[in-house]
Amino acid sequence: MEQQPIQAPLMDTHCHIYWEGLIERIDEVVAHARAAHVERMVVPGINAETSREAQKLAGRFNQVYFAAGLHPSEVKSRDPIDPESFLTPFAGDPRFVAVGEIGLDFRHRRSGRIDSDLETAQMEAFRLQVEWAAAYDIPVIIHNRDAGSEILSILQEIPHARGVFHCFDGSKRTLRFATERDFFVSYAGNLTYPRAQNLRATLRLAPMDKIVVETDAPWLTPQPRRGSTNEPAYLVETVAQMALALEKSPEIVRIKLLTNSLRLFGIDRS
């Protein structure tokens, strides 16, 4: 029998495996990932509760690391965040690799609605968490929904900030910022969708040392798996599409993605 070549391992830089639909079968999800050569994954929280859930998973599975943060959808107008009390308890855990998922979500603008109080609260929460992360030299995982200009404006004011733009939307301005600063852009399963030609075009413009990959499980299931709940094992579908778009060997792409991911989160290769 012909021996199959060993594939370079992958790292899912963003997956919410504590979510309903995955956590109930978590041992199976992790086993599927391992079988697909997805040997590491970062699980970000969106609030205190899910950040602790992510931490528990990192303590249970060797291939899991975690991030803690307050997602913009969890920000309340009159409930300011205190990063010291929220984030510092996680800082001593060796599996804690990033502050996230944090950012801005102004999707309400699509309906013509402006909520100045909420937007101000989101921007303050984002700024405070980025400042805390920069002070401790920890990367941030950034969520951006219809708020690219505001996010870049805040990051410009914090010169030592570093991290990744999660589920990158293909913005050339954001890509330029990431190229000039210590930031990466992360591509998700939507890269595989038939109408994602512009996103794939942006991938071809991105420097190879600035890209990483994620599932954002349980969402954004890659095209070949549409209709099922996304999970880290399906990362291979997005990586295959990346190799096609870049016109590069899948193995070369896999090796570069892992190298970039480890560098982003400061994880040792061993």
mmCIF file of C-alpha atoms in Angstrom:
data_model
loop_
_atom_site.group_PDB
_atom_site.id
_atom_site.type_symbol
_atom_site.label_atom_id
_atom_site.label_comp_id
_atom_site.label_asym_id
_atom_site.label_seq_id
_atom_site.Cartn_x
_atom_site.Cartn_y
_atom_site.Cartn_z
ATOM 1 C CA MET A 1 0.000 0.000 0.000
ATOM 2 C CA GLU A 2 1.331 3.410 -0.988
ATOM 3 C CA GLN A 3 2.105 5.523 2.071
ATOM 4 C CA GLN A 4 0.312 8.874 2.214
ATOM 5 C CA PRO A 5 2.568 11.921 2.627
ATOM 6 C CA ILE A 6 2.519 13.522 6.059
ATOM 7 C CA GLN A 7 0.770 16.884 5.890
ATOM 8 C CA ALA A 8 2.105 19.919 7.705
ATOM 9 C CA PRO A 9 -0.004 20.679 10.792
ATOM 10 C CA LEU A 10 -2.435 23.582 10.916
ATOM 11 C CA MET A 11 -3.600 25.996 13.598
ATOM 12 C CA ASP A 12 -7.155 27.306 13.842
ATOM 13 C CA THR A 13 -6.571 30.836 15.108
ATOM 14 C CA HIS A 14 -10.216 31.474 16.047
ATOM 15 C CA CYS A 15 -12.940 29.009 17.030
ATOM 16 C CA HIS A 16 -15.716 29.153 19.626
ATOM 17 C CA ILE A 17 -15.846 25.474 20.487
ATOM 18 C CA TYR A 18 -17.685 26.156 23.750
ATOM 19 C CA TRP A 19 -20.735 27.130 21.667
ATOM 20 C CA GLU A 20 -23.944 25.132 21.434
ATOM 21 C CA GLY A 21 -23.628 22.454 18.781
ATOM 22 C CA LEU A 22 -19.949 21.862 19.547
ATOM 23 C CA ILE A 23 -19.527 21.723 23.312
ATOM 24 C CA GLU A 24 -21.976 18.802 23.623
ATOM 25 C CA ARG A 25 -19.599 16.664 21.526
ATOM 26 C CA ILE A 26 -16.339 18.389 22.381
ATOM 27 C CA ASP A 27 -14.220 15.212 22.545
ATOM 28 C CA GLU A 28 -15.364 14.307 19.037
ATOM 29 C CA VAL A 29 -14.701 17.855 17.772
ATOM 30 C CA VAL A 30 -11.144 17.818 19.107
ATOM 31 C CA ALA A 31 -10.541 14.309 17.756
ATOM 32 C CA HIS A 32 -11.816 15.353 14.318
ATOM 33 C CA ALA A 33 -9.436 18.317 14.371
ATOM 34 C CA ARG A 34 -6.484 16.134 15.268
ATOM 35 C CA ALA A 35 -7.344 13.666 12.496
ATOM 36 C CA ALA A 36 -7.397 16.581 10.022
ATOM 37 C CA HIS A 37 -3.947 17.708 11.242
ATOM 38 C CA VAL A 38 -5.402 20.784 12.947
ATOM 39 C CA GLU A 39 -3.101 20.374 15.912
ATOM 40 C CA ARG A 40 -3.596 23.715 17.645
ATOM 41 C CA MET A 41 -6.542 26.051 18.094
ATOM 42 C CA VAL A 42 -7.214 29.357 19.840
ATOM 43 C CA VAL A 43 -10.583 29.719 21.559
ATOM 44 C CA PRO A 44 -11.579 33.348 22.257
ATOM 45 C CA GLY A 45 -14.174 34.407 24.790
ATOM 46 C CA ILE A 46 -16.753 37.119 24.216
ATOM 47 C CA ASN A 47 -17.437 37.954 27.872
ATOM 48 C CA ALA A 48 -16.288 36.870 31.336
ATOM 49 C CA GLU A 49 -18.313 33.651 31.322
ATOM 50 C CA THR A 50 -17.210 32.399 27.907
ATOM 51 C CA SER A 51 -13.623 33.483 28.562
ATOM 52 C CA ARG A 52 -13.630 31.191 31.602
ATOM 53 C CA GLU A 53 -15.182 28.428 29.481
ATOM 54 C CA ALA A 54 -12.390 28.869 26.936
ATOM 55 C CA GLN A 55 -9.837 28.719 29.753
ATOM 56 C CA LYS A 56 -11.331 25.442 31.006
ATOM 57 C CA LEU A 57 -11.064 23.927 27.520
ATOM 58 C CA ALA A 58 -7.421 25.009 27.303
ATOM 59 C CA GLY A 59 -6.779 23.274 30.609
ATOM 60 C CA ARG A 60 -8.454 20.112 29.364
ATOM 61 C CA PHE A 61 -6.966 19.756 25.866
ATOM 62 C CA ASN A 62 -3.263 20.159 25.083
ATOM 63 C CA GLN A 63 -3.907 21.575 21.618
ATOM 64 C CA VAL A 64 -6.219 24.341 22.870
ATOM 65 C CA TYR A 65 -5.132 27.864 23.821
ATOM 66 C CA PHE A 66 -7.497 30.618 24.854
ATOM 67 C CA ALA A 67 -8.149 34.339 24.675
ATOM 68 C CA ALA A 68 -10.271 36.498 26.970
ATOM 69 C CA GLY A 69 -12.123 39.673 26.112
ATOM 70 C CA LEU A 70 -15.361 41.597 25.939
ATOM 71 C CA HIS A 71 -16.958 41.425 22.490
ATOM 72 C CA PRO A 72 -18.639 44.643 21.288
ATOM 73 C CA SER A 73 -22.031 42.936 21.264
ATOM 74 C CA GLU A 74 -21.575 42.391 25.006
ATOM 75 C CA VAL A 75 -20.821 46.061 25.747
ATOM 76 C CA LYS A 76 -23.551 47.964 27.544
ATOM 77 C CA SER A 77 -23.807 51.746 27.244
ATOM 78 C CA ARG A 78 -23.612 52.453 30.977
ATOM 79 C CA ASP A 79 -21.490 49.529 32.100
ATOM 80 C CA PRO A 80 -17.820 50.453 31.541
ATOM 81 C CA ILE A 81 -15.221 47.674 31.506
ATOM 82 C CA ASP A 82 -12.310 47.556 33.947
ATOM 83 C CA PRO A 83 -9.586 45.649 32.064
ATOM 84 C CA GLU A 84 -7.484 45.167 35.181
ATOM 85 C CA SER A 85 -10.186 43.294 37.072
ATOM 86 C CA PHE A 86 -11.526 41.512 33.978
ATOM 87 C CA LEU A 87 -8.320 40.449 32.216
ATOM 88 C CA THR A 88 -5.607 40.277 34.882
ATOM 89 C CA PRO A 89 -6.946 37.028 36.434
ATOM 90 C CA PHE A 90 -6.232 35.274 33.120
ATOM 91 C CA ALA A 91 -2.744 36.709 32.662
ATOM 92 C CA GLY A 92 -0.919 34.110 34.750
ATOM 93 C CA ASP A 93 -2.249 31.169 32.747
ATOM 94 C CA PRO A 94 0.369 29.899 30.247
ATOM 95 C CA ARG A 95 -2.436 28.973 27.833
ATOM 96 C CA PHE A 96 -3.663 32.588 27.704
ATOM 97 C CA VAL A 97 -2.347 33.916 24.381
ATOM 98 C CA ALA A 98 -4.484 36.927 23.394
ATOM 99 C CA VAL A 99 -7.071 39.507 24.383
ATOM 100 C CA GLY A 100 -10.192 38.870 22.374
ATOM 101 C CA GLU A 101 -12.568 38.747 20.866
ATOM 102 C CA ILE A 102 -12.764 42.540 21.053
ATOM 103 C CA GLY A 103 -13.548 45.304 18.573
ATOM 104 C CA LEU A 104 -16.425 47.358 17.230
ATOM 105 C CA ASP A 105 -19.756 46.307 15.747
ATOM 106 C CA PHE A 106 -21.737 49.101 14.109
ATOM 107 C CA ARG A 107 -24.056 46.914 12.033
ATOM 108 C CA HIS A 108 -27.000 48.996 13.278
ATOM 109 C CA ARG A 109 -25.850 51.721 10.893
ATOM 110 C CA ARG A 110 -27.051 49.598 7.970
ATOM 111 C CA SER A 111 -30.635 50.402 8.928
ATOM 112 C CA GLY A 112 -29.820 54.097 9.221
ATOM 113 C CA ARG A 113 -29.924 53.990 13.013
ATOM 114 C CA ILE A 114 -27.269 55.824 15.017
ATOM 115 C CA ASP A 115 -26.771 54.934 18.673
ATOM 116 C CA SER A 116 -24.120 57.390 19.829
ATOM 117 C CA ASP A 117 -24.087 56.171 23.433
ATOM 118 C CA LEU A 118 -23.561 52.559 22.419
ATOM 119 C CA GLU A 119 -20.876 53.404 19.873
ATOM 120 C CA THR A 120 -19.023 55.518 22.430
ATOM 121 C CA ALA A 121 -19.210 52.680 24.969
ATOM 122 C CA GLN A 122 -17.903 50.165 22.425
ATOM 123 C CA MET A 123 -15.006 52.407 21.435
ATOM 124 C CA GLU A 124 -14.051 52.985 25.071
ATOM 125 C CA ALA A 125 -14.183 49.265 25.874
ATOM 126 C CA PHE A 126 -12.111 48.481 22.783
ATOM 127 C CA ARG A 127 -9.536 51.162 23.550
ATOM 128 C CA LEU A 128 -9.129 50.091 27.181
ATOM 129 C CA GLN A 129 -8.652 46.433 26.257
ATOM 130 C CA VAL A 130 -6.131 47.245 23.513
ATOM 131 C CA GLU A 131 -4.202 49.494 25.897
ATOM 132 C CA TRP A 132 -4.118 46.745 28.518
ATOM 133 C CA ALA A 133 -2.909 44.192 25.968
ATOM 134 C CA ALA A 134 -0.237 46.545 24.624
ATOM 135 C CA ALA A 135 1.030 47.224 28.143
ATOM 136 C CA TYR A 136 1.530 43.476 28.681
ATOM 137 C CA ASP A 137 2.725 42.813 25.099
ATOM 138 C CA ILE A 138 -0.217 40.509 24.391
ATOM 139 C CA PRO A 139 -1.827 40.351 20.924
ATOM 140 C CA VAL A 140 -5.452 41.342 20.379
ATOM 141 C CA ILE A 141 -8.083 39.536 18.296
ATOM 142 C CA ILE A 142 -10.175 42.175 16.536
ATOM 143 C CA HIS A 143 -13.813 41.954 15.468
ATOM 144 C CA ASN A 144 -14.833 44.559 12.883
ATOM 145 C CA ARG A 145 -18.348 45.068 11.604
ATOM 146 C CA ASP A 146 -18.894 48.281 9.638
ATOM 147 C CA ALA A 147 -16.353 50.104 11.819
ATOM 148 C CA GLY A 148 -13.027 49.839 10.016
ATOM 149 C CA SER A 149 -12.172 53.538 10.142
ATOM 150 C CA GLU A 150 -12.900 53.804 13.860
ATOM 151 C CA ILE A 151 -10.870 50.695 14.667
ATOM 152 C CA LEU A 152 -7.831 51.869 12.735
ATOM 153 C CA SER A 153 -8.089 55.318 14.301
ATOM 154 C CA ILE A 154 -7.925 53.822 17.801
ATOM 155 C CA LEU A 155 -5.078 51.462 16.898
ATOM 156 C CA GLN A 156 -3.071 54.337 15.425
ATOM 157 C CA GLU A 157 -3.099 55.946 18.871
ATOM 158 C CA ILE A 158 -1.641 52.832 20.545
ATOM 159 C CA PRO A 159 1.701 52.288 18.785
ATOM 160 C CA HIS A 160 2.692 49.094 20.612
ATOM 161 C CA ALA A 161 -0.581 47.301 19.889
ATOM 162 C CA ARG A 162 -0.286 44.092 17.884
ATOM 163 C CA GLY A 163 -2.586 41.275 16.904
ATOM 164 C CA VAL A 164 -4.909 39.983 14.211
ATOM 165 C CA PHE A 165 -7.940 41.168 12.262
ATOM 166 C CA HIS A 166 -10.281 38.217 12.736
ATOM 167 C CA CYS A 167 -12.487 37.157 9.804
ATOM 168 C CA PHE A 168 -10.765 39.700 7.569
ATOM 169 C CA ASP A 169 -13.211 41.550 5.329
ATOM 170 C CA GLY A 170 -10.774 42.277 2.506
ATOM 171 C CA SER A 171 -10.318 45.989 3.210
ATOM 172 C CA LYS A 172 -7.220 47.239 1.397
ATOM 173 C CA ARG A 173 -6.826 49.985 3.989
ATOM 174 C CA THR A 174 -6.794 47.438 6.808
ATOM 175 C CA LEU A 175 -4.383 45.228 4.875
ATOM 176 C CA ARG A 176 -2.045 48.172 4.389
ATOM 177 C CA PHE A 177 -2.206 48.945 8.120
ATOM 178 C CA ALA A 178 -1.460 45.310 9.001
ATOM 179 C CA THR A 179 1.473 45.293 6.597
ATOM 180 C CA GLU A 180 2.957 48.426 8.148
ATOM 181 C CA ARG A 181 2.352 47.382 11.760
ATOM 182 C CA ASP A 182 2.687 44.199 13.803
ATOM 183 C CA PHE A 183 -0.696 42.835 12.717
ATOM 184 C CA PHE A 184 -1.979 39.858 10.749
ATOM 185 C CA VAL A 185 -5.152 39.282 8.733
ATOM 186 C CA SER A 186 -7.096 36.068 9.266
ATOM 187 C CA TYR A 187 -9.139 34.418 6.523
ATOM 188 C CA ALA A 188 -12.174 32.289 7.357
ATOM 189 C CA GLY A 189 -14.535 29.914 5.569
ATOM 190 C CA ASN A 190 -16.265 32.710 3.666
ATOM 191 C CA LEU A 191 -13.142 32.798 1.471
ATOM 192 C CA THR A 192 -14.498 29.633 -0.167
ATOM 193 C CA TYR A 193 -17.894 31.087 -1.112
ATOM 194 C CA PRO A 194 -18.621 31.523 -4.834
ATOM 195 C CA ARG A 195 -19.236 35.261 -4.494
ATOM 196 C CA ALA A 196 -16.014 35.901 -2.532
ATOM 197 C CA GLN A 197 -13.965 36.846 -5.598
ATOM 198 C CA ASN A 198 -12.968 40.194 -4.092
ATOM 199 C CA LEU A 199 -11.842 38.561 -0.857
ATOM 200 C CA ARG A 200 -9.723 36.067 -2.780
ATOM 201 C CA ALA A 201 -8.252 38.943 -4.792
ATOM 202 C CA THR A 202 -7.232 40.658 -1.556
ATOM 203 C CA LEU A 203 -5.584 37.438 -0.396
ATOM 204 C CA ARG A 204 -3.352 37.565 -3.451
ATOM 205 C CA LEU A 205 -2.286 41.092 -2.455
ATOM 206 C CA ALA A 206 -1.419 40.142 1.121
ATOM 207 C CA PRO A 207 2.212 39.436 2.052
ATOM 208 C CA MET A 208 2.576 35.742 2.873
ATOM 209 C CA ASP A 209 4.052 36.531 6.278
ATOM 210 C CA LYS A 210 0.922 38.483 7.275
ATOM 211 C CA ILE A 211 -1.829 35.887 6.784
ATOM 212 C CA VAL A 212 -3.326 33.307 9.136
ATOM 213 C CA VAL A 213 -6.446 31.158 8.928
ATOM 214 C CA GLU A 214 -9.461 30.373 11.122
ATOM 215 C CA THR A 215 -12.824 28.650 11.122
ATOM 216 C CA ASP A 216 -14.778 31.020 13.409
ATOM 217 C CA ALA A 217 -16.640 27.824 14.313
ATOM 218 C CA PRO A 218 -19.521 27.211 14.643
ATOM 219 C CA TRP A 219 -20.134 29.864 11.962
ATOM 220 C CA LEU A 220 -18.856 30.457 8.399
ATOM 221 C CA THR A 221 -18.806 26.820 7.354
ATOM 222 C CA PRO A 222 -16.647 26.427 4.198
ATOM 223 C CA GLN A 223 -18.510 25.908 0.930
ATOM 224 C CA PRO A 224 -17.854 22.145 0.621
ATOM 225 C CA ARG A 225 -19.411 21.662 4.073
ATOM 226 C CA ARG A 226 -22.281 24.153 3.860
ATOM 227 C CA GLY A 227 -25.338 22.998 5.751
ATOM 228 C CA SER A 228 -23.349 21.515 8.624
ATOM 229 C CA THR A 229 -22.048 23.127 11.803
ATOM 230 C CA ASN A 230 -18.540 24.443 11.304
ATOM 231 C CA GLU A 231 -15.728 22.954 13.381
ATOM 232 C CA PRO A 232 -11.907 23.183 13.455
ATOM 233 C CA ALA A 233 -11.466 20.078 11.270
ATOM 234 C CA TYR A 234 -13.021 21.985 8.377
ATOM 235 C CA LEU A 235 -10.111 24.420 8.375
ATOM 236 C CA VAL A 236 -8.527 22.245 5.686
ATOM 237 C CA GLU A 237 -11.199 23.335 3.186
ATOM 238 C CA THR A 238 -10.298 27.003 3.577
ATOM 239 C CA VAL A 239 -6.580 26.270 3.389
ATOM 240 C CA ALA A 240 -7.108 24.343 0.145
ATOM 241 C CA GLN A 241 -8.932 27.355 -1.319
ATOM 242 C CA MET A 242 -6.133 29.655 -0.144
ATOM 243 C CA ALA A 243 -3.566 27.529 -1.959
ATOM 244 C CA LEU A 244 -5.650 27.658 -5.144
ATOM 245 C CA ALA A 245 -6.092 31.416 -4.940
ATOM 246 C CA LEU A 246 -2.398 31.965 -4.244
ATOM 247 C CA GLU A 247 -1.345 29.439 -6.908
ATOM 248 C CA LYS A 248 1.040 27.859 -4.428
ATOM 249 C CA SER A 249 1.650 24.358 -3.170
ATOM 250 C CA PRO A 250 -0.793 23.452 -0.373
ATOM 251 C CA GLU A 251 2.144 22.242 1.705
ATOM 252 C CA ILE A 252 3.984 25.551 1.354
ATOM 253 C CA VAL A 253 0.840 27.426 2.364
ATOM 254 C CA ARG A 254 0.263 25.154 5.367
ATOM 255 C CA ILE A 255 3.824 25.597 6.609
ATOM 256 C CA LYS A 256 3.667 29.372 6.256
ATOM 257 C CA LEU A 257 0.282 29.608 7.979
ATOM 258 C CA LEU A 258 1.524 27.631 10.970
ATOM 259 C CA THR A 259 4.706 29.695 11.219
ATOM 260 C CA ASN A 260 2.697 32.922 11.126
ATOM 261 C CA SER A 261 0.154 31.673 13.669
ATOM 262 C CA LEU A 262 2.798 30.625 16.169
ATOM 263 C CA ARG A 263 4.561 33.957 15.773
ATOM 264 C CA LEU A 264 1.312 35.887 16.206
ATOM 265 C CA PHE A 265 0.497 34.223 19.529
ATOM 266 C CA GLY A 266 4.042 33.659 20.765
ATOM 267 C CA ILE A 267 3.597 29.899 20.928
ATOM 268 C CA ASP A 268 6.627 27.630 20.892
ATOM 269 C CA ARG A 269 6.778 25.254 17.926
ATOM 270 C CA SER A 270 7.583 22.182 20.029
#
